[in-house]
Tab-separated table of N, CA and C in Angstrom:
chain	number	residue	atom	x	y	z
K	1	PRO	N	-2.003	-10.958	15.046
K	1	PRO	CA	-1.580	-9.765	14.277
K	1	PRO	C	-0.277	-9.368	15.253
K	2	HIS	N	0.356	-8.705	14.599
K	2	HIS	CA	1.427	-7.984	15.104
K	2	HIS	C	1.274	-6.539	15.800
K	3	LYS	N	0.477	-6.472	16.891
K	3	LYS	CA	0.165	-5.228	17.459
K	3	LYS	C	1.296	-5.067	18.452
K	4	ASN	N	2.166	-4.229	18.297
K	4	ASN	CA	3.237	-4.072	19.391
K	4	ASN	C	2.878	-3.060	20.369
K	5	SER	N	1.754	-2.497	20.180
K	5	SER	CA	1.140	-1.624	21.244
K	5	SER	C	-0.391	-1.286	21.165
K	6	THR	N	-1.015	-2.050	22.148
K	6	THR	CA	-2.678	-1.929	22.323
K	6	THR	C	-2.871	-0.476	22.336
K	7	GLU	N	-2.121	0.227	23.162
K	7	GLU	CA	-2.564	1.615	23.290
K	7	GLU	C	-2.430	2.513	22.102
K	8	LEU	N	-1.250	2.334	21.226
K	8	LEU	CA	-1.485	2.903	20.102
K	8	LEU	C	-2.383	2.535	19.001
K	9	VAL	N	-2.689	1.112	18.953
K	9	VAL	CA	-3.479	0.688	18.074
K	9	VAL	C	-5.082	1.313	18.473
K	10	ASN	N	-5.163	1.379	19.704
K	10	ASN	CA	-6.570	1.975	20.051
K	10	ASN	C	-6.828	3.520	19.767
K	11	LEU	N	-5.569	4.222	19.721
K	11	LEU	CA	-5.760	5.561	19.397
K	11	LEU	C	-5.782	5.953	17.761
K	12	ILE	N	-5.244	4.892	16.879
K	12	ILE	CA	-5.389	4.733	15.572
K	12	ILE	C	-6.828	4.344	15.108
K	13	LEU	N	-7.424	3.502	15.945
K	13	LEU	CA	-8.751	3.013	15.679
K	13	LEU	C	-9.701	4.211	15.952
K	14	ALA	N	-9.707	4.814	16.834
K	14	ALA	CA	-10.447	6.020	17.289
K	14	ALA	C	-10.253	7.159	16.192
K	15	ALA	N	-9.135	7.435	15.777
K	15	ALA	CA	-8.854	8.429	14.705
K	15	ALA	C	-9.584	7.859	13.314
K	16	ASN	N	-9.513	6.632	13.262
K	16	ASN	CA	-10.367	6.157	12.094
K	16	ASN	C	-11.859	6.356	12.101
K	17	ASN	N	-12.260	6.027	13.220
K	17	ASN	CA	-13.706	6.209	13.605
K	17	ASN	C	-14.257	7.547	13.707
K	18	GLU	N	-13.365	8.453	14.124
K	18	GLU	CA	-13.592	9.894	14.081
K	18	GLU	C	-13.720	10.518	12.779
K	19	GLY	N	-12.941	10.072	11.852
K	19	GLY	CA	-12.458	10.569	10.583
K	19	GLY	C	-13.069	9.835	9.401
K	20	PRO	N	-12.178	9.420	8.787
K	20	PRO	CA	-12.479	8.778	7.301
K	20	PRO	C	-13.358	7.336	7.361
K	21	LYS	N	-13.396	6.490	8.560
K	21	LYS	CA	-14.098	5.397	8.756
K	21	LYS	C	-13.734	4.381	7.677
K	22	PHE	N	-12.484	3.888	7.560
K	22	PHE	CA	-12.189	2.841	6.569
K	22	PHE	C	-12.531	1.710	7.153
K	23	LYS	N	-12.870	0.803	6.405
K	23	LYS	CA	-13.053	-0.753	6.871
K	23	LYS	C	-11.741	-1.270	6.829
K	24	LEU	N	-11.408	-1.626	7.807
K	24	LEU	CA	-9.821	-2.048	7.948
K	24	LEU	C	-9.795	-3.710	7.888
K	25	ASP	N	-8.541	-4.076	7.156
K	25	ASP	CA	-8.490	-5.447	6.873
K	25	ASP	C	-7.165	-5.814	7.731
K	26	THR	N	-7.369	-6.475	8.727
K	26	THR	CA	-6.185	-6.764	9.594
K	26	THR	C	-5.324	-8.005	9.055
K	27	THR	N	-5.754	-8.720	7.982
K	27	THR	CA	-4.881	-10.092	7.641
K	27	THR	C	-3.677	-9.596	7.408
K	28	TYR	N	-3.416	-8.444	6.887
K	28	TYR	CA	-2.161	-7.964	6.140
K	28	TYR	C	-0.968	-8.068	7.064
K	29	ASP	N	-1.104	-8.012	8.481
K	29	ASP	CA	-0.107	-7.919	9.511
K	29	ASP	C	0.354	-9.122	10.074
K	30	LYS	N	-0.471	-10.236	9.739
K	30	LYS	CA	-0.121	-11.630	10.137
K	30	LYS	C	0.932	-12.296	9.749
K	31	VAL	N	1.507	-13.015	10.567
K	31	VAL	CA	2.662	-14.038	10.155
K	31	VAL	C	2.413	-14.751	9.094
K	32	THR	N	1.078	-15.348	8.943
K	32	THR	CA	0.768	-16.227	7.937
K	32	THR	C	0.338	-15.621	6.556
K	33	HIS	N	0.231	-14.288	6.580
K	33	HIS	CA	0.078	-13.661	5.316
K	33	HIS	C	0.996	-13.927	4.113
K	34	VAL	N	0.716	-14.369	3.005
K	34	VAL	CA	1.270	-14.828	2.041
K	34	VAL	C	2.432	-13.886	1.533
K	35	GLU	N	2.054	-12.527	1.406
K	35	GLU	CA	3.074	-11.509	1.119
K	35	GLU	C	3.808	-10.988	2.227
K	36	GLY	N	3.792	-11.421	3.413
K	36	GLY	CA	4.780	-11.031	4.662
K	36	GLY	C	4.713	-9.343	4.647
K	37	TRP	N	3.550	-8.797	4.510
K	37	TRP	CA	3.563	-7.409	4.469
K	37	TRP	C	4.237	-6.555	5.806
K	38	TYR	N	3.762	-7.304	7.103
K	38	TYR	CA	4.349	-6.694	8.227
K	38	TYR	C	5.891	-6.546	8.369
K	39	PHE	N	6.629	-7.538	7.551
K	39	PHE	CA	8.040	-7.568	7.495
K	39	PHE	C	8.719	-6.860	6.291
K	40	ARG	N	7.893	-6.352	5.715
K	40	ARG	CA	8.536	-5.581	4.487
K	40	ARG	C	8.089	-3.992	4.604
K	41	SER	N	7.497	-3.670	5.555
K	41	SER	CA	7.276	-1.985	5.606
K	41	SER	C	8.177	-1.155	6.344
K	42	ASP	N	7.849	0.038	6.273
K	42	ASP	CA	8.968	1.094	6.984
K	42	ASP	C	8.815	1.180	8.299
K	43	HIS	N	7.864	0.413	8.927
K	43	HIS	CA	7.610	0.467	10.335
K	43	HIS	C	8.482	-0.632	11.107
K	44	LEU	N	8.856	-1.535	10.439
K	44	LEU	CA	9.480	-2.753	11.031
K	44	LEU	C	10.956	-2.436	11.907
K	45	PRO	N	11.843	-1.322	11.350
K	45	PRO	CA	12.881	-1.254	12.371
K	45	PRO	C	12.240	-0.848	13.676
K	46	TYR	N	11.113	0.235	13.882
K	46	TYR	CA	10.759	0.390	15.090
K	46	TYR	C	10.325	-0.595	15.808
K	47	ALA	N	9.474	-1.287	15.141
K	47	ALA	CA	9.038	-2.656	16.231
K	47	ALA	C	10.051	-3.446	16.470
K	48	ARG	N	11.024	-3.825	15.669
K	48	ARG	CA	12.231	-4.557	16.274
K	48	ARG	C	12.844	-4.005	17.367
K	49	LEU	N	12.752	-2.490	17.452
K	49	LEU	CA	13.573	-1.858	18.613
K	49	LEU	C	12.541	-1.788	19.860
K	50	GLY	N	11.245	-2.225	19.894
K	50	GLY	CA	10.224	-2.317	20.830
K	50	GLY	C	9.477	-0.851	20.748
K	51	ILE	N	9.723	-0.117	19.656
K	51	ILE	CA	8.982	1.130	19.771
K	51	ILE	C	7.569	0.775	19.057
K	52	PRO	N	6.584	1.442	19.547
K	52	PRO	CA	5.227	1.421	19.065
K	52	PRO	C	5.327	1.744	17.774
K	53	ALA	N	4.541	0.910	16.931
K	53	ALA	CA	4.713	1.225	15.441
K	53	ALA	C	3.471	0.644	14.803
K	54	VAL	N	2.931	1.302	13.703
K	54	VAL	CA	1.696	1.052	13.155
K	54	VAL	C	2.042	0.962	11.308
K	55	MET	N	1.371	0.403	10.740
K	55	MET	CA	1.592	0.313	9.225
K	55	MET	C	0.216	0.883	8.665
K	56	TYR	N	0.545	1.633	7.677
K	56	TYR	CA	-0.796	2.323	7.060
K	56	TYR	C	-0.511	2.047	5.497
K	57	THR	N	-1.627	1.359	4.887
K	57	THR	CA	-1.528	1.061	3.557
K	57	THR	C	-2.800	1.270	2.582
K	58	SER	N	-2.596	1.595	1.356
K	58	SER	CA	-3.888	1.743	0.486
K	58	SER	C	-3.854	0.259	-0.211
K	59	LEU	N	-3.063	-0.538	-0.056
K	59	LEU	CA	-3.092	-1.856	-0.776
K	59	LEU	C	-2.327	-1.621	-2.004
K	60	LEU	N	-2.191	-2.761	-2.724
K	60	LEU	CA	-1.439	-2.652	-3.883
K	60	LEU	C	-2.166	-2.503	-5.204
K	61	HIS	N	-1.596	-1.864	-6.336
K	61	HIS	CA	-2.433	-2.198	-7.547
K	61	HIS	C	-1.405	-2.857	-8.570
K	62	GLU	N	-1.916	-3.062	-9.823
K	62	GLU	CA	-1.262	-3.969	-10.694
K	62	GLU	C	0.231	-3.468	-11.005
K	63	ASP	N	0.360	-2.008	-11.142
K	63	ASP	CA	1.675	-1.316	-11.507
K	63	ASP	C	2.362	-1.063	-10.329
K	64	TYR	N	2.073	-1.289	-9.246
K	64	TYR	CA	2.743	-0.878	-8.016
K	64	TYR	C	4.323	-1.265	-8.004
K	65	HIS	N	5.102	-0.364	-8.032
K	65	HIS	CA	6.607	-0.609	-7.777
K	65	HIS	C	7.123	-1.140	-9.270
K	66	THR	N	6.585	-0.723	-10.402
K	66	THR	CA	6.973	-0.955	-11.809
K	66	THR	C	7.119	0.468	-12.604
K	67	PRO	N	7.868	0.094	-13.705
K	67	PRO	CA	7.911	1.594	-14.383
K	67	PRO	C	6.516	2.163	-14.783
K	68	LEU	N	5.559	1.321	-14.765
K	68	LEU	CA	4.373	1.764	-15.085
K	68	LEU	C	3.770	2.516	-13.915
K	69	ASP	N	4.289	2.524	-12.753
K	69	ASP	CA	3.624	3.158	-11.606
K	69	ASP	C	3.552	4.672	-11.694
K	70	ASN	N	2.590	5.315	-12.103
K	70	ASN	CA	2.726	6.682	-12.122
K	70	ASN	C	1.217	7.411	-11.457
K	71	ALA	N	1.133	8.939	-11.616
K	71	ALA	CA	0.194	9.544	-10.862
K	71	ALA	C	-1.049	9.261	-11.313
K	72	GLU	N	-1.280	8.616	-12.313
K	72	GLU	CA	-2.677	8.240	-12.849
K	72	GLU	C	-3.319	6.979	-12.086
K	73	ASN	N	-2.465	6.430	-11.343
K	73	ASN	CA	-2.853	5.257	-10.293
K	73	ASN	C	-3.356	5.767	-9.037
K	74	ILE	N	-2.978	6.975	-8.704
K	74	ILE	CA	-3.484	7.603	-7.494
K	74	ILE	C	-4.964	7.798	-7.370
K	75	ASN	N	-5.411	7.215	-6.228
K	75	ASN	CA	-6.903	7.446	-5.997
K	75	ASN	C	-6.727	9.078	-5.126
K	76	TYR	N	-6.773	9.821	-5.562
K	76	TYR	CA	-6.667	11.311	-4.951
K	76	TYR	C	-7.719	11.564	-3.590
K	77	PRO	N	-9.015	10.963	-3.851
K	77	PRO	CA	-9.987	11.274	-2.741
K	77	PRO	C	-9.556	10.298	-1.618
K	78	LYS	N	-9.135	9.056	-2.027
K	78	LYS	CA	-8.880	8.235	-0.934
K	78	LYS	C	-7.488	8.652	-0.199
K	79	LEU	N	-6.454	9.180	-0.838
K	79	LEU	CA	-5.255	9.642	-0.476
K	79	LEU	C	-5.602	10.707	0.543
K	80	LYS	N	-6.619	11.613	0.336
K	80	LYS	CA	-6.990	12.624	1.149
K	80	LYS	C	-7.495	12.014	2.256
K	81	LYS	N	-8.499	11.104	2.391
K	81	LYS	CA	-9.025	10.388	3.476
K	81	LYS	C	-7.746	9.747	4.504
K	82	MET	N	-6.782	9.177	3.736
K	82	MET	CA	-5.613	8.582	4.252
K	82	MET	C	-4.700	9.566	4.942
K	83	ALA	N	-4.614	10.621	4.344
K	83	ALA	CA	-3.940	11.956	5.137
K	83	ALA	C	-4.630	12.262	6.353
K	84	ASP	N	-5.941	12.477	6.179
K	84	ASP	CA	-6.675	12.940	7.216
K	84	ASP	C	-6.720	11.896	8.625
K	85	TRP	N	-6.686	10.590	8.061
K	85	TRP	CA	-6.429	9.643	9.178
K	85	TRP	C	-4.990	9.685	9.844
K	86	MET	N	-4.060	9.856	9.121
K	86	MET	CA	-2.777	9.933	9.645
K	86	MET	C	-2.536	11.156	10.541
K	87	TYR	N	-3.051	12.195	9.839
K	87	TYR	CA	-3.106	13.485	10.667
K	87	TYR	C	-3.588	13.517	12.143
K	88	ARG	N	-4.874	12.879	12.115
K	88	ARG	CA	-5.517	12.558	13.435
K	88	ARG	C	-4.939	11.733	14.329
K	89	SER	N	-4.343	10.728	13.746
K	89	SER	CA	-3.623	9.758	14.596
K	89	SER	C	-2.493	10.402	15.063
K	90	GLY	N	-1.569	11.189	14.272
K	90	GLY	CA	-0.535	11.873	14.794
K	90	GLY	C	-0.857	12.772	15.875
K	91	TRP	N	-2.013	13.599	15.680
K	91	TRP	CA	-2.539	14.457	16.726
K	91	TRP	C	-2.996	13.858	18.047
K	92	LYS	N	-3.389	12.816	17.939
K	92	LYS	CA	-3.956	11.986	19.419
K	92	LYS	C	-2.384	11.671	19.933
K	93	VAL	N	-1.581	11.127	19.231
K	93	VAL	CA	-0.158	10.702	19.917
K	93	VAL	C	0.596	11.766	20.421
K	94	ALA	N	0.593	12.945	19.555
K	94	ALA	CA	1.305	14.220	20.183
K	94	ALA	C	0.625	14.764	21.357
K	95	ASN	N	-0.535	14.646	21.520
K	95	ASN	CA	-1.175	15.131	22.693
K	95	ASN	C	-1.264	14.432	24.052
K	96	LEU	N	-0.542	13.170	23.949
K	96	LEU	CA	-0.658	12.354	25.014
K	96	LEU	C	0.505	12.896	26.142
K	97	ALA	N	0.202	12.530	27.399
K	97	ALA	CA	1.252	12.933	28.463
K	97	ALA	C	2.433	12.232	28.212
K	98	LYS	N	2.583	10.879	27.666
K	98	LYS	CA	3.572	10.299	27.402
K	98	LYS	C	3.522	9.426	26.350
K	99	ARG	N	4.489	9.041	25.838
K	99	ARG	CA	4.306	7.938	24.417
K	99	ARG	C	3.505	6.598	24.509
K	100	PRO	N	2.975	6.209	23.595
K	100	PRO	CA	2.163	4.815	23.996
K	100	PRO	C	3.270	3.897	24.204
K	101	THR	N	2.842	2.895	25.282
K	101	THR	CA	3.791	1.809	25.504
K	101	THR	C	3.816	0.779	24.655
K	102	THR	N	4.958	-0.145	24.586
K	102	THR	CA	4.714	-1.409	23.943
K	102	THR	C	4.282	-2.412	24.820
K	103	ASP	N	3.399	-3.342	24.139
K	103	ASP	CA	2.835	-4.479	25.163
K	103	ASP	C	3.945	-5.241	25.752
K	104	ALA	N	3.838	-5.754	26.976
K	104	ALA	CA	4.846	-6.525	27.565
K	104	ALA	C	5.162	-8.045	26.805
K	105	ASN	N	3.928	-8.406	26.349
K	105	ASN	CA	4.082	-9.828	25.543
K	105	ASN	C	4.189	-9.506	24.138
K	106	PHE	N	4.559	-8.271	23.709
K	106	PHE	CA	4.764	-8.376	22.086
K	106	PHE	C	6.125	-9.221	21.930
K	107	LYS	N	5.901	-9.984	20.723
K	107	LYS	CA	7.121	-10.513	20.349
K	107	LYS	C	6.892	-10.681	18.836
K	108	LEU	N	8.070	-10.232	18.263
K	108	LEU	CA	8.165	-10.095	16.687
K	108	LEU	C	8.685	-11.587	16.311
K	109	GLU	N	7.472	-12.022	15.374
K	109	GLU	CA	7.806	-13.382	15.080
K	109	GLU	C	7.643	-13.410	13.534
K	110	ARG	N	8.139	-14.613	13.077
K	110	ARG	CA	8.133	-14.944	11.427
K	110	ARG	C	8.319	-16.338	11.145
């Protein structure tokens, strides 16, 4: 997987365990994933610059990024849990003495 910061990932996992307790599927950030999600997400420019970054996603639905993609497709209880997780994650990072470090052996590959 493309973890560019073990320190950041551990904070994110702790925030998940303290809050929503999502079952995480880490196959989406692998180089071999057929859809190449890691290389299509908003965090990629940061990872390219060696800045610790993570990707949050609720996965796709049939109408994702089509004209039929509308508010009826939103799972609001899940959205609330996602927002809680991101808030907890941000709180943990904001309260560190220094920002998380990038792993020395991180290599952005494709």
